[in-house]
XYZ file of N, CA and C in Angstrom:
471
model
N 0.856 -1.159 0.000
C 0.000 0.000 0.000
C 0.909 1.231 0.000
N 0.611 2.126 -0.892
C 1.431 3.329 -1.000
C 1.035 4.326 0.074
N 1.884 5.276 0.260
C 1.644 6.296 1.268
C 0.397 7.114 0.933
N 0.168 7.367 -0.342
C -0.996 8.152 -0.763
C -2.295 7.406 -0.463
N -2.369 6.109 -0.730
C -3.566 5.311 -0.462
C -3.783 5.232 1.048
N -2.690 5.015 1.801
C -2.806 4.939 3.256
C -3.350 6.252 3.833
N -2.881 7.380 3.349
C -3.355 8.692 3.818
C -4.830 8.902 3.461
N -5.247 8.415 2.291
C -6.650 8.548 1.887
C -7.548 7.751 2.838
N -7.165 6.511 3.142
C -7.947 5.694 4.067
C -7.949 6.291 5.472
N -6.839 6.817 5.902
C -6.765 7.449 7.225
C -7.671 8.675 7.278
N -7.711 9.455 6.206
C -8.579 10.634 6.144
C -10.045 10.253 6.199
N -10.419 9.196 5.481
C -11.805 8.731 5.506
C -12.171 8.254 6.907
N -11.274 7.516 7.542
C -11.528 7.027 8.901
C -11.680 8.173 9.889
N -10.840 9.192 9.792
C -10.941 10.346 10.687
C -12.239 11.127 10.440
N -12.640 11.241 9.185
C -13.884 11.954 8.868
C -15.089 11.224 9.458
N -15.104 9.893 9.328
C -16.206 9.120 9.907
C -16.207 9.205 11.430
N -15.037 9.177 12.037
C -14.953 9.310 13.493
C -15.417 10.697 13.927
N -15.122 11.712 13.161
C -15.566 13.065 13.480
C -17.069 13.216 13.382
N -17.669 12.586 12.380
C -19.125 12.636 12.248
C -19.811 11.898 13.398
N -19.220 10.811 13.838
C -19.827 10.046 14.919
C -19.731 10.767 16.254
N -18.748 11.634 16.398
C -18.569 12.307 17.683
C -19.322 13.625 17.789
N -20.007 14.063 16.721
C -20.775 15.299 16.775
C -21.991 15.071 17.663
N -22.170 15.897 18.686
C -23.325 15.679 19.573
C -24.642 15.934 18.842
N -25.592 15.039 19.080
C -26.905 15.208 18.461
C -27.745 16.119 19.348
N -28.765 16.766 18.786
C -29.619 17.618 19.610
C -30.319 16.785 20.679
N -30.583 17.404 21.818
C -31.220 16.704 22.930
C -32.629 16.271 22.530
N -32.922 15.023 22.794
C -34.231 14.486 22.466
C -34.875 13.952 23.727
N -36.159 14.160 23.852
C -36.877 13.708 25.039
C -37.798 12.551 24.711
N -37.525 11.831 23.665
C -38.394 10.716 23.305
C -38.313 9.626 24.361
N -39.444 9.375 25.008
C -39.548 8.320 26.005
C -40.721 7.435 25.610
N -40.533 6.158 25.693
C -41.621 5.225 25.432
C -42.200 4.814 26.777
N -43.421 5.237 27.056
C -44.081 4.941 28.325
C -45.372 4.181 28.051
N -45.972 3.606 29.093
C -47.138 2.752 28.920
C -48.326 3.227 29.740
N -49.517 2.952 29.216
C -50.774 3.114 29.942
C -51.312 1.699 30.131
N -51.534 1.326 31.400
C -51.977 -0.018 31.752
C -53.432 0.002 32.199
N -54.172 -1.061 31.852
C -55.539 -1.242 32.347
C -55.550 -2.513 33.183
N -55.503 -2.355 34.492
C -55.528 -3.501 35.404
C -56.879 -3.610 36.107
N -57.888 -3.004 35.524
C -59.230 -3.028 36.112
C -60.141 -3.907 35.264
N -61.395 -3.997 35.672
C -62.383 -4.747 34.889
C -63.119 -3.841 33.907
N -62.712 -2.580 33.821
C -63.340 -1.607 32.921
C -62.639 -1.604 31.562
N -63.253 -0.958 30.597
C -62.633 -0.742 29.292
C -62.092 0.678 29.297
N -60.799 0.833 29.038
C -60.130 2.126 29.114
C -59.841 2.646 27.713
N -60.140 3.912 27.485
C -59.840 4.572 26.217
C -58.818 5.662 26.514
N -57.658 5.566 25.867
C -56.571 6.530 26.068
C -56.343 7.295 24.775
N -56.140 8.599 24.917
C -55.911 9.469 23.757
C -54.794 10.441 24.120
N -53.768 10.482 23.291
C -52.631 11.359 23.529
C -52.699 12.573 22.615
N -52.707 13.755 23.214
C -52.684 15.028 22.486
C -53.767 15.113 21.421
N -54.957 14.607 21.722
C -56.072 14.689 20.785
C -55.949 13.762 19.594
N -55.020 12.829 19.628
C -54.817 11.888 18.525
C -55.859 10.780 18.523
N -55.590 9.726 17.771
C -56.553 8.629 17.698
C -56.644 7.890 19.029
N -57.832 7.400 19.376
C -57.993 6.705 20.655
C -57.430 5.287 20.605
N -56.950 4.832 21.753
C -56.513 3.445 21.922
C -57.449 2.812 22.940
N -58.113 1.723 22.564
C -59.052 1.041 23.440
C -58.313 -0.106 24.124
N -58.329 -0.090 25.465
C -57.634 -1.100 26.253
C -58.649 -1.941 27.010
N -58.725 -3.201 26.673
C -59.578 -4.127 27.402
C -58.888 -4.473 28.716
N -59.588 -5.074 29.674
C -58.958 -5.434 30.943
C -57.703 -6.285 30.735
N -56.637 -5.905 31.420
C -55.370 -6.635 31.339
C -54.448 -6.193 30.213
N -54.832 -5.231 29.412
C -53.998 -4.787 28.294
C -53.272 -3.498 28.634
N -52.269 -3.185 27.809
C -51.547 -1.922 27.940
C -51.191 -1.430 26.546
N -50.860 -0.156 26.460
C -50.463 0.438 25.192
C -49.252 1.333 25.446
N -48.326 1.332 24.487
C -47.142 2.181 24.592
C -47.437 3.533 23.953
N -46.943 4.586 24.588
C -47.081 5.946 24.063
C -45.716 6.614 24.063
N -45.411 7.283 22.958
C -44.136 7.989 22.856
C -44.335 9.427 23.318
N -43.625 9.790 24.379
C -43.674 11.148 24.906
C -42.450 11.874 24.368
N -42.670 12.867 23.522
C -41.535 13.564 22.917
C -41.536 15.061 23.196
N -42.612 15.572 23.739
C -42.700 16.995 24.094
C -43.814 17.117 25.122
N -43.940 18.229 25.806
C -45.042 18.364 26.768
C -46.402 18.217 26.080
N -47.326 17.573 26.760
C -48.652 17.362 26.177
C -49.634 16.833 27.206
N -50.701 16.199 26.710
C -51.764 15.681 27.573
C -52.154 14.275 27.161
N -52.558 13.494 28.168
C -53.130 12.171 27.936
C -54.528 12.199 28.539
N -55.534 11.938 27.711
C -56.925 11.888 28.153
C -57.312 10.430 28.346
N -57.895 10.120 29.496
C -58.297 8.751 29.818
C -59.774 8.728 30.180
N -60.476 7.735 29.676
C -61.888 7.550 29.987
C -62.137 6.057 30.168
N -62.795 5.685 31.270
C -63.091 4.288 31.569
C -64.592 4.052 31.439
N -64.946 2.952 30.791
C -66.346 2.600 30.540
C -66.641 1.227 31.131
N -67.909 0.980 31.443
C -68.323 -0.324 31.968
C -68.255 -1.406 30.890
N -68.417 -1.050 29.669
C -68.357 -1.996 28.557
C -67.702 -1.321 27.372
N -67.875 -1.911 26.207
C -67.321 -1.326 24.985
C -67.981 0.039 24.778
N -67.174 1.097 24.600
C -67.746 2.440 24.441
C -68.630 2.524 23.203
N -69.804 3.084 23.380
C -70.735 3.278 22.279
C -70.950 4.764 22.084
N -71.500 5.121 20.955
C -71.772 6.527 20.669
C -72.741 7.088 21.709
N -72.363 8.182 22.326
C -73.219 8.832 23.297
C -73.089 8.294 24.714
N -72.326 7.216 24.914
C -72.161 6.660 26.266
C -71.229 7.554 27.071
N -71.533 7.695 28.350
C -70.674 8.526 29.187
C -69.756 7.630 30.017
N -68.512 8.063 30.226
C -67.568 7.245 30.983
C -67.893 7.269 32.481
N -67.496 6.205 33.184
C -67.683 6.157 34.633
C -66.506 6.805 35.362
N -65.354 6.854 34.729
C -64.171 7.555 35.243
C -63.541 8.296 34.078
N -63.124 9.523 34.340
C -62.513 10.313 33.274
C -61.467 11.231 33.894
N -60.306 11.320 33.285
C -59.223 12.144 33.825
C -58.320 12.594 32.680
N -57.747 13.774 32.828
C -56.755 14.287 31.893
C -55.483 14.588 32.675
N -54.372 14.069 32.195
C -53.093 14.282 32.849
C -52.150 15.005 31.897
N -51.467 16.020 32.414
C -50.413 16.687 31.659
C -49.121 15.910 31.863
N -48.325 15.818 30.814
C -47.026 15.172 30.962
C -45.937 16.101 30.450
N -44.757 15.891 30.958
C -43.571 16.647 30.559
C -42.594 15.702 29.891
N -41.945 16.167 28.880
C -40.876 15.418 28.217
C -39.791 16.431 27.904
N -38.835 16.542 28.800
C -37.785 17.538 28.680
C -36.448 16.831 28.832
N -35.584 17.036 27.867
C -34.260 16.412 27.833
C -34.379 14.912 28.066
N -33.910 14.410 29.180
C -33.941 12.967 29.407
C -34.988 12.561 30.438
N -35.958 13.427 30.717
C -36.965 13.143 31.735
C -38.363 13.189 31.131
N -39.135 12.152 31.392
C -40.533 12.106 30.992
C -41.337 11.710 32.220
N -42.348 12.506 32.566
C -43.146 12.221 33.747
C -44.497 12.884 33.627
N -45.466 12.366 34.399
C -46.806 12.927 34.461
C -46.800 13.978 35.554
N -47.307 15.167 35.230
C -47.357 16.265 36.204
C -48.620 16.151 37.035
N -48.470 16.279 38.330
C -49.621 16.345 39.221
C -49.184 17.066 40.479
N -50.156 17.498 41.239
C -49.859 18.227 42.463
C -49.752 19.713 42.205
N -49.623 20.466 43.269
C -49.540 21.915 43.170
C -48.105 22.397 43.048
N -47.947 23.705 42.926
C -46.623 24.300 42.786
C -46.025 24.716 44.124
N -46.707 24.400 45.216
C -46.226 24.752 46.535
C -45.027 23.876 46.898
N -43.914 24.454 47.246
C -42.679 23.767 47.635
C -42.093 22.891 46.535
N -42.313 23.213 45.269
C -41.758 22.416 44.182
C -40.235 22.405 44.222
N -39.555 23.550 44.391
C -38.087 23.490 44.407
C -37.534 22.691 45.587
N -38.219 22.718 46.711
C -37.695 22.061 47.898
C -38.057 20.569 47.958
N -39.317 20.235 47.655
C -39.797 18.873 47.876
C -40.150 18.122 46.605
N -40.307 18.819 45.492
C -40.695 18.165 44.253
C -42.195 18.235 44.037
N -42.599 18.053 42.804
C -44.005 18.148 42.442
C -44.791 16.964 42.983
N -45.973 17.233 43.489
C -46.854 16.182 43.961
C -46.597 15.729 45.378
N -45.680 16.393 46.099
C -45.400 15.978 47.472
C -46.612 16.191 48.363
N -47.220 17.338 48.236
C -48.422 17.627 49.008
C -49.616 17.289 48.118
N -50.518 16.445 48.616
C -51.606 15.923 47.795
C -52.670 16.940 47.473
N -52.375 17.897 46.620
C -53.356 18.895 46.233
C -54.171 18.454 45.031
N -53.738 17.398 44.370
C -54.490 16.886 43.227
C -54.588 15.375 43.368
N -55.784 14.888 43.466
C -56.025 13.459 43.603
C -55.931 12.801 42.232
N -55.287 11.657 42.136
C -55.170 10.944 40.866
C -55.979 9.650 40.859
N -56.565 9.267 42.000
C -57.306 8.004 42.090
C -58.487 8.023 41.132
N -58.835 6.943 40.521
C -58.359 5.573 40.658
C -57.121 5.279 39.813
N -56.539 6.304 39.203
C -55.337 6.130 38.395
C -54.101 6.280 39.269
N -53.066 5.546 38.925
C -51.764 5.691 39.551
C -50.824 6.222 38.487
N -50.108 7.308 38.786
C -49.228 7.916 37.792
C -47.774 7.771 38.214
N -46.891 7.791 37.215
C -45.436 7.704 37.395
C -45.023 6.419 38.110
N -45.738 5.339 37.844
C -45.410 4.073 38.466
C -45.810 2.969 37.498
N -45.049 1.975 37.223
C -43.763 1.597 37.788
C -42.595 2.428 37.271
N -42.807 3.216 36.235
C -41.750 4.042 35.666
C -42.276 5.471 35.541
N -41.401 6.469 35.614
C -41.819 7.855 35.430
C -42.514 7.980 34.079
N -43.733 8.487 34.074
C -44.492 8.673 32.839
C -45.549 7.609 32.595
N -45.521 6.514 33.348
C -46.531 5.462 33.189
C -47.809 5.838 33.934
N -48.931 5.326 33.442
C -50.233 5.538 34.081
C -50.929 4.184 34.181
N -51.518 3.909 35.348
C -52.205 2.638 35.568
C -53.621 2.919 36.056
N -54.603 2.244 35.457
C -55.949 2.197 36.021
C -55.989 0.896 36.792
N -55.960 1.004 38.116
C -55.789 -0.160 38.970
C -57.041 -0.959 39.212
N -56.866 -2.115 39.818
C -58.009 -2.989 40.087
C -58.958 -2.427 41.142
N -58.538 -1.382 41.844
C -59.409 -0.789 42.870
C -60.517 0.068 42.268
N -60.487 0.293 40.960
C -61.518 1.100 40.303
C -62.798 0.275 40.228
N -63.750 0.550 41.118
C -65.000 -0.195 41.185
C -66.182 0.762 41.073
N -66.515 1.228 39.879
C -67.663 2.122 39.737
C -68.971 1.335 39.801
N -70.045 2.062 39.860
C -71.368 1.444 39.886
C -71.805 1.155 38.458
N -71.426 -0.014 37.967
C -71.825 -0.421 36.616
C -73.106 -1.241 36.710
N -74.050 -0.921 35.854
C -75.311 -1.663 35.821
C -75.059 -3.062 35.273
N -75.587 -4.065 35.931
C -75.439 -5.443 35.478
C -76.503 -5.687 34.409
N -76.088 -6.096 33.213
C -77.086 -6.321 32.158
C -77.946 -7.544 32.467
N -79.206 -7.446 32.111
C -80.122 -8.562 32.311
C -80.640 -8.618 33.743
N -81.390 -9.633 34.025
C -81.943 -9.779 35.365
C -81.065 -10.704 36.197
N -81.091 -10.500 37.475
C -80.346 -11.350 38.382
C -81.262 -12.484 38.810
N -80.777 -13.705 38.676
C -81.599 -14.876 39.011
C -81.562 -15.131 40.506
N -82.695 -15.575 41.021
C -82.820 -15.891 42.442
C -82.922 -17.418 42.573
N -82.333 -17.970 43.614
C -82.371 -19.422 43.808
C -83.784 -19.918 44.095
N -84.611 -19.066 44.612
C -85.974 -19.483 44.959
C -86.907 -19.470 43.763
N -86.440 -19.052 42.635
C -87.275 -19.113 41.452
C -87.695 -17.788 41.074
């Protein structure tokens, strides 16, 4: 190999190494999940986008890439036109640099104790930021008054 060919290959290698070392812009893309651990049917919608219907025991992944909102509505059965949800909540989320989380709580003592330390905003029956920051769970404790379809049979006839 001649000196000229060796220098050409070395230049190409250095150029590729230089391109690889250029810092990329900060991205806050986080893949988080909404879980349905209840007996209800959960409908999740991120930033007014298309709805995701979660049957009991299912979950859906959502990409959090900028601040926005997740709208959640729980129904006793499959949602129909005009049906009203038994539980409904809207959560704001943050996606900044390498942190994605659901915002809740007041702004009192935020610098000292962190957001949500003092329970100024109730999230029940939903659990937020668990098991991972940005996750939302509709837990099994969600027991609304759902009408039982049909008649209830009695043993006496």
